[in-house]
Amino acid sequence: MCGIVGIQLRDETLYPNLGALLTPMLCHAAHRGPDSAGVGLYGDARYTRPGFSSISVLLGEVEVSQVTTALARDRDLGAVEVTAAGPTTVIRAATEPWTLERGVAEILDGTGAIIIGRGRELAVLKGTGDPSALAATFDLTRATGYQGIAHTRMATESAVTSAHSHPFSVAADLCLVHNGSFANHATIRRQLQAEGHVFDSDNDSEVGARYLAHKLSEGSDLEKALRQLCDEFDGFYTLLVTTADSFAVVRDAIACKPAVIAQTDSWVAMASEYRSLAGLPGIDQARLFEPEPEEVYLWQR
Amino acid sequence: MTSANTDSGTASSGLRESATFDRATIHEIQRAAETGVYDIRGWGAKRAVPHFDDLLLLGASMSRYPLEGYRERCDTDVVLGDRHAKFPLHLQIPVTIAGMSFGALSAQAKEALGRGASEVGTSTTTGDGGMTAEERGQSKHLVYQYLPSRYGMNPDDLRRADAIEIVLGQGAKPGGGGMLLGQKITERVAGMRTLPVGVDQRSACRHPDWTGPDDLEIKIRELREITDWEKPIYVKVGATRTYFDVALAVKSGADVVVVDGMQGGTAATQEVFIEHVGIPTLAAIPQAVQALQELGMHRKVQLIVSGGVRNGADLAKCLALGADAVSIGTAALIALGDNSPRFAEEYRALGSEAGFYDDYQDGRDPAGITTQDPELSARLDPVLGGRRLANLLRVMTMEAQTLARACGKAHVHNLEPEDLVALTIEAAAMARVPLAGTSWIPGRPSRDGDRW
Amino acid sequence: MTPTDPQPTTDRRAERTTKVVDLASSSVRELNQALHESSSTGGESSAVEWVITNPQGEHAIACGLTEPVHVRIEGHVGYYCAGMNQRAHVEVRGNAGVGLAENMMSGRVDVSGDASQSAGATGHGGLLVINGNAAARCGISMKGIDIVVGGNVGHMSAFMAQAGRLVICGDAGDALGDSLYEAHLYVRGTVKSLGADCVAKPMRAHHHTELADLLSRAAMAYSTAEFTRYGSARSLYNFHVDNAY
């Protein structure tokens, strides 16, 4: 159970302020999820850059140098860059996301470290503990970019670890945060496992992320994949899902878990509570509304 | 409903009863086919489940020293709700009376519960139907339940209460709402609940204005704001995914968590719910305590346990497993006179027997407790009923003290899981205490150096 | 707390003292404590008008009031604003979050914008006026409250509504009035679907009268002839027991 927030900027002059906008949004959602927090940032120059791919990793006991030394041996990757953000490390190289991911995964195999994000635009940072303190650890106020989502977590049935924190990003540039509780996630997890998907955690929200990734890989667009999710998933959910160019919100049929959307010409934002949106520039003129049940709301850049 | 197994008469005639389709099962299928309605009844689970009788206490002798039974001090008081509330409850004994509504019970029964509890310095609880003047008047400590239906909920009573109990579920029916059948919706009951007289009331199973712990945190803050942070706030759950639910109650800000096991009673619930949903009380306590301990909140957020607690031995064992107090419901009603042999003939006329009566939903209780019939309810004298309940509460407390002293404890709360062993492997696994005479806790590696 | 005292301005319409509380500098706890203490002083409280600025979507603003004070909130509020209200008049100039005026007993609550889900939930009395739209479960388990919504209401509105009146000047979402008891529902626009046991019923003279009164108190200028009344078919009042013996 959680607080979720996110913003897609339409006005380029706001890009340098992404972190300044997102940080108070996250902090105002802290009371909904005091256990842990995470963010997904799109286009933050600290973690991603044109022509490069980024892999976000929770290294745990693994030394960064171990990874960089091993990656340096792979001539296909070219120069490898690394940035640390709290418990998360972001690794960059001028190659395709899957090429870099394969390289990193080989090195980390069996170490307990896990990959929590991948893509050309996306960096995922997550950890455990007080969300406001984590935001400081991530130096979130200084984040830049065109889109960001964040999550504060009150763990329901799975452990409080960084790996269990949201967002869940299981395909290039795809990122999901969830508030609620899926009622049939174990069955869908088994179906996905039977099709070869491997899970990083026993979190129900990861099942949602893997399901969407699966549907996207089968050719569905994000809107269709979210409709398919509504058909198959039982239980309560408000989902905020982003890709490199999309920002989407959907709620279950009963729609108990809260959601507010605000839209101006400069940005579109979503949060569990209005409180998180109250500080956004131009909020007084924004169109404010709550998403209807089982309706997919999608904004394309 | 009573379940009959083979008796010698039919067995000797060579007839063989099916273990799968026994007579009670056949009867239920016939009843369902004839009426098209599920069976609704009162009481709690009747099937045998691992229970406190499967645990034994290790009294002291040489390695530990017992306390003198009548001379040396063994305290029983408990403070509930001192985490955030300005006015926590100070109870003299760790046995409280569980929530039972006016509607399910007669006004006389509610008054008797208040009188009995007050006489021994403990609390009683309203139920799914609001607070009556009689029970407030006679209850020194009254816990006001905040339920999905919000029947009779109002801010005046909220401020008159000594504590607020947010009810998410009940051991008899975790995940289900309350019921009260039309026979018991008299004018006064209907008036308190704003319902038409005589409807079969089916309460909501989920609160109308919050869902989940993130919203509950905000709801608890609202209740604290309305009452200026004076009242302890309890959160009550039916025992199912107890470890998670207790942790989430604590994270939502509860001062006290109440866990009601599957043997917990009800005035009217589908039989299928009573017998097939939830986990035994015995199994729920270690889960709840583990959640509290991991959050560093054991004894800071108090744990009240209910569901099949009958006597001082059950009480002592609950406390030893880590509870701060227990609640009794069915046992309290029996103390008032429920299922008394005095009404044997009348029970028989209703198709039941003294000791078997569970048709609380019908409102024809000969003992005058689970009824709204003026003539029947007049049979219960609230003063005498209160005295009987106070006696039971005293006996339970003295029994628990006796056992605690035997284990060398100067306060009943100093009982601990290490004072317990189990008689069966099932109970050992659920209570997480060793099988008697061994160091074996099923599912746990044995400790180095174990010598018993 | 320090309500910014310096401006005991005098309202021209009545001899009223205005107390301004800025939630950018005071906490909700301080505000509510001050409102409760002002309530308990009785008599003179009605002469005070409270103005709350910068609510910023905070929760439980002005809940648990007991006296006829007037509280005006300048901006959007979070969950449970005016919860369990008694006698006070709480006015929100903005939108309201979940559970607006939940379990209200009496008094009046006005919202200029939209209300989130469960507005007026389990309310026993008083008048709740939502000028914009209300989300899902508006009037859930209502027990005597009157609710007038200028716009639309979401799904499952008036679920298990026991008593009181819900007036919807716009459209109603799915499953309106599911498992309804004796509450009266009036809808001016369309109803996406009716819940179990909820049926359209004829408008009799006294229905026009009560609806006209509510519309006028809520300052909604519609003719009662534009509305359809819905109520309980009462088929769920008792379990249907067959007798196939």
mmCIF file of N, CA, C and O in Angstrom, chain B residues 29-56:
data_model
loop_
_atom_site.group_PDB
_atom_site.id
_atom_site.type_symbol
_atom_site.label_atom_id
_atom_site.label_comp_id
_atom_site.label_asym_id
_atom_site.label_seq_id
_atom_site.Cartn_x
_atom_site.Cartn_y
_atom_site.Cartn_z
ATOM 1 N N ILE B 29 -27.338 -30.718 3.100
ATOM 2 C CA ILE B 29 -27.658 -30.716 1.664
ATOM 3 C C ILE B 29 -29.175 -30.683 1.481
ATOM 4 O O ILE B 29 -29.703 -29.941 0.655
ATOM 5 N N GLN B 30 -29.873 -31.457 2.321
ATOM 6 C CA GLN B 30 -31.340 -31.463 2.220
ATOM 7 C C GLN B 30 -31.899 -30.081 2.553
ATOM 8 O O GLN B 30 -32.783 -29.566 1.879
ATOM 9 N N ARG B 31 -31.347 -29.468 3.586
ATOM 10 C CA ARG B 31 -31.840 -28.153 4.012
ATOM 11 C C ARG B 31 -31.617 -27.118 2.889
ATOM 12 O O ARG B 31 -32.488 -26.320 2.574
ATOM 13 N N ALA B 32 -30.404 -27.168 2.279
ATOM 14 C CA ALA B 32 -30.082 -26.221 1.204
ATOM 15 C C ALA B 32 -31.025 -26.415 0.025
ATOM 16 O O ALA B 32 -31.537 -25.456 -0.558
ATOM 17 N N ALA B 33 -31.287 -27.676 -0.318
ATOM 18 C CA ALA B 33 -32.155 -27.975 -1.453
ATOM 19 C C ALA B 33 -33.584 -27.499 -1.193
ATOM 20 O O ALA B 33 -34.292 -27.069 -2.096
ATOM 21 N N GLU B 34 -33.991 -27.562 0.041
ATOM 22 C CA GLU B 34 -35.367 -27.180 0.358
ATOM 23 C C GLU B 34 -35.559 -25.666 0.450
ATOM 24 O O GLU B 34 -36.610 -25.143 0.101
ATOM 25 N N THR B 35 -34.551 -24.954 0.938
ATOM 26 C CA THR B 35 -34.756 -23.528 1.220
ATOM 27 C C THR B 35 -34.112 -22.594 0.204
ATOM 28 O O THR B 35 -34.580 -21.472 0.021
ATOM 29 N N GLY B 36 -33.021 -23.013 -0.410
ATOM 30 C CA GLY B 36 -32.316 -22.108 -1.336
ATOM 31 C C GLY B 36 -31.571 -20.987 -0.632
ATOM 32 O O GLY B 36 -31.217 -19.983 -1.253
ATOM 33 N N VAL B 37 -31.339 -21.120 0.673
ATOM 34 C CA VAL B 37 -30.603 -20.100 1.435
ATOM 35 C C VAL B 37 -29.490 -20.797 2.211
ATOM 36 O O VAL B 37 -29.690 -21.900 2.720
ATOM 37 N N TYR B 38 -28.340 -20.152 2.299
ATOM 38 C CA TYR B 38 -27.280 -20.758 3.107
ATOM 39 C C TYR B 38 -27.658 -20.764 4.591
ATOM 40 O O TYR B 38 -28.496 -19.994 5.033
ATOM 41 N N ASP B 39 -27.012 -21.635 5.323
ATOM 42 C CA ASP B 39 -27.333 -21.763 6.739
ATOM 43 C C ASP B 39 -26.679 -20.616 7.506
ATOM 44 O O ASP B 39 -25.483 -20.367 7.364
ATOM 45 N N ILE B 40 -27.481 -19.947 8.291
ATOM 46 C CA ILE B 40 -26.976 -18.852 9.121
ATOM 47 C C ILE B 40 -27.173 -19.256 10.575
ATOM 48 O O ILE B 40 -28.243 -19.753 10.944
ATOM 49 N N ARG B 41 -26.148 -19.081 11.392
ATOM 50 C CA ARG B 41 -26.274 -19.397 12.803
ATOM 51 C C ARG B 41 -25.358 -18.528 13.645
ATOM 52 O O ARG B 41 -24.587 -17.727 13.110
ATOM 53 N N GLY B 42 -25.461 -18.675 14.930
ATOM 54 C CA GLY B 42 -24.595 -17.950 15.849
ATOM 55 C C GLY B 42 -23.508 -18.861 16.393
ATOM 56 O O GLY B 42 -23.196 -19.906 15.813
ATOM 57 N N TRP B 43 -22.872 -18.419 17.544
ATOM 58 C CA TRP B 43 -21.769 -19.164 18.150
ATOM 59 C C TRP B 43 -20.528 -19.046 17.272
ATOM 60 O O TRP B 43 -20.490 -18.213 16.373
ATOM 61 N N GLY B 44 -19.494 -19.838 17.516
ATOM 62 C CA GLY B 44 -18.284 -19.779 16.686
ATOM 63 C C GLY B 44 -18.045 -21.120 16.035
ATOM 64 O O GLY B 44 -18.942 -21.972 15.985
ATOM 65 N N ALA B 45 -16.814 -21.347 15.561
ATOM 66 C CA ALA B 45 -16.487 -22.609 14.900
ATOM 67 C C ALA B 45 -16.694 -23.766 15.878
ATOM 68 O O ALA B 45 -16.319 -23.677 17.045
ATOM 69 N N LYS B 46 -17.303 -24.829 15.404
ATOM 70 C CA LYS B 46 -17.554 -25.983 16.267
ATOM 71 C C LYS B 46 -16.614 -27.147 15.964
ATOM 72 O O LYS B 46 -16.551 -28.107 16.724
ATOM 73 N N ARG B 47 -15.934 -27.075 14.864
ATOM 74 C CA ARG B 47 -15.011 -28.163 14.527
ATOM 75 C C ARG B 47 -13.818 -28.126 15.496
ATOM 76 O O ARG B 47 -13.512 -27.086 16.091
ATOM 77 N N ALA B 48 -13.168 -29.265 15.656
ATOM 78 C CA ALA B 48 -11.993 -29.332 16.532
ATOM 79 C C ALA B 48 -10.799 -28.731 15.811
ATOM 80 O O ALA B 48 -10.504 -29.101 14.670
ATOM 81 N N VAL B 49 -10.143 -27.790 16.447
ATOM 82 C CA VAL B 49 -8.899 -27.234 15.893
ATOM 83 C C VAL B 49 -7.874 -27.201 17.015
ATOM 84 O O VAL B 49 -8.239 -27.214 18.192
ATOM 85 N N PRO B 50 -6.575 -27.168 16.702
ATOM 86 C CA PRO B 50 -5.567 -27.071 17.759
ATOM 87 C C PRO B 50 -5.880 -25.869 18.651
ATOM 88 O O PRO B 50 -6.178 -24.777 18.150
ATOM 89 N N HIS B 51 -5.870 -26.100 19.948
ATOM 90 C CA HIS B 51 -6.335 -25.056 20.851
ATOM 91 C C HIS B 51 -5.439 -25.006 22.087
ATOM 92 O O HIS B 51 -4.490 -25.772 22.222
ATOM 93 N N PHE B 52 -5.798 -24.108 23.016
ATOM 94 C CA PHE B 52 -4.971 -23.917 24.203
ATOM 95 C C PHE B 52 -4.855 -25.173 25.055
ATOM 96 O O PHE B 52 -3.893 -25.340 25.794
ATOM 97 N N ASP B 53 -5.866 -26.067 24.962
ATOM 98 C CA ASP B 53 -5.770 -27.326 25.714
ATOM 99 C C ASP B 53 -4.591 -28.166 25.244
ATOM 100 O O ASP B 53 -4.158 -29.088 25.933
ATOM 101 N N ASP B 54 -4.087 -27.862 24.058
ATOM 102 C CA ASP B 54 -2.934 -28.602 23.539
ATOM 103 C C ASP B 54 -1.605 -28.039 24.045
ATOM 104 O O ASP B 54 -0.552 -28.455 23.588
ATOM 105 N N LEU B 55 -1.674 -27.053 24.922
ATOM 106 C CA LEU B 55 -0.461 -26.489 25.513
ATOM 107 C C LEU B 55 -0.449 -26.742 27.019
ATOM 108 O O LEU B 55 -1.504 -26.818 27.650
ATOM 109 N N LEU B 56 0.738 -26.867 27.588
ATOM 110 C CA LEU B 56 0.892 -27.026 29.034
ATOM 111 C C LEU B 56 1.943 -26.037 29.530
ATOM 112 O O LEU B 56 2.865 -25.675 28.807
#
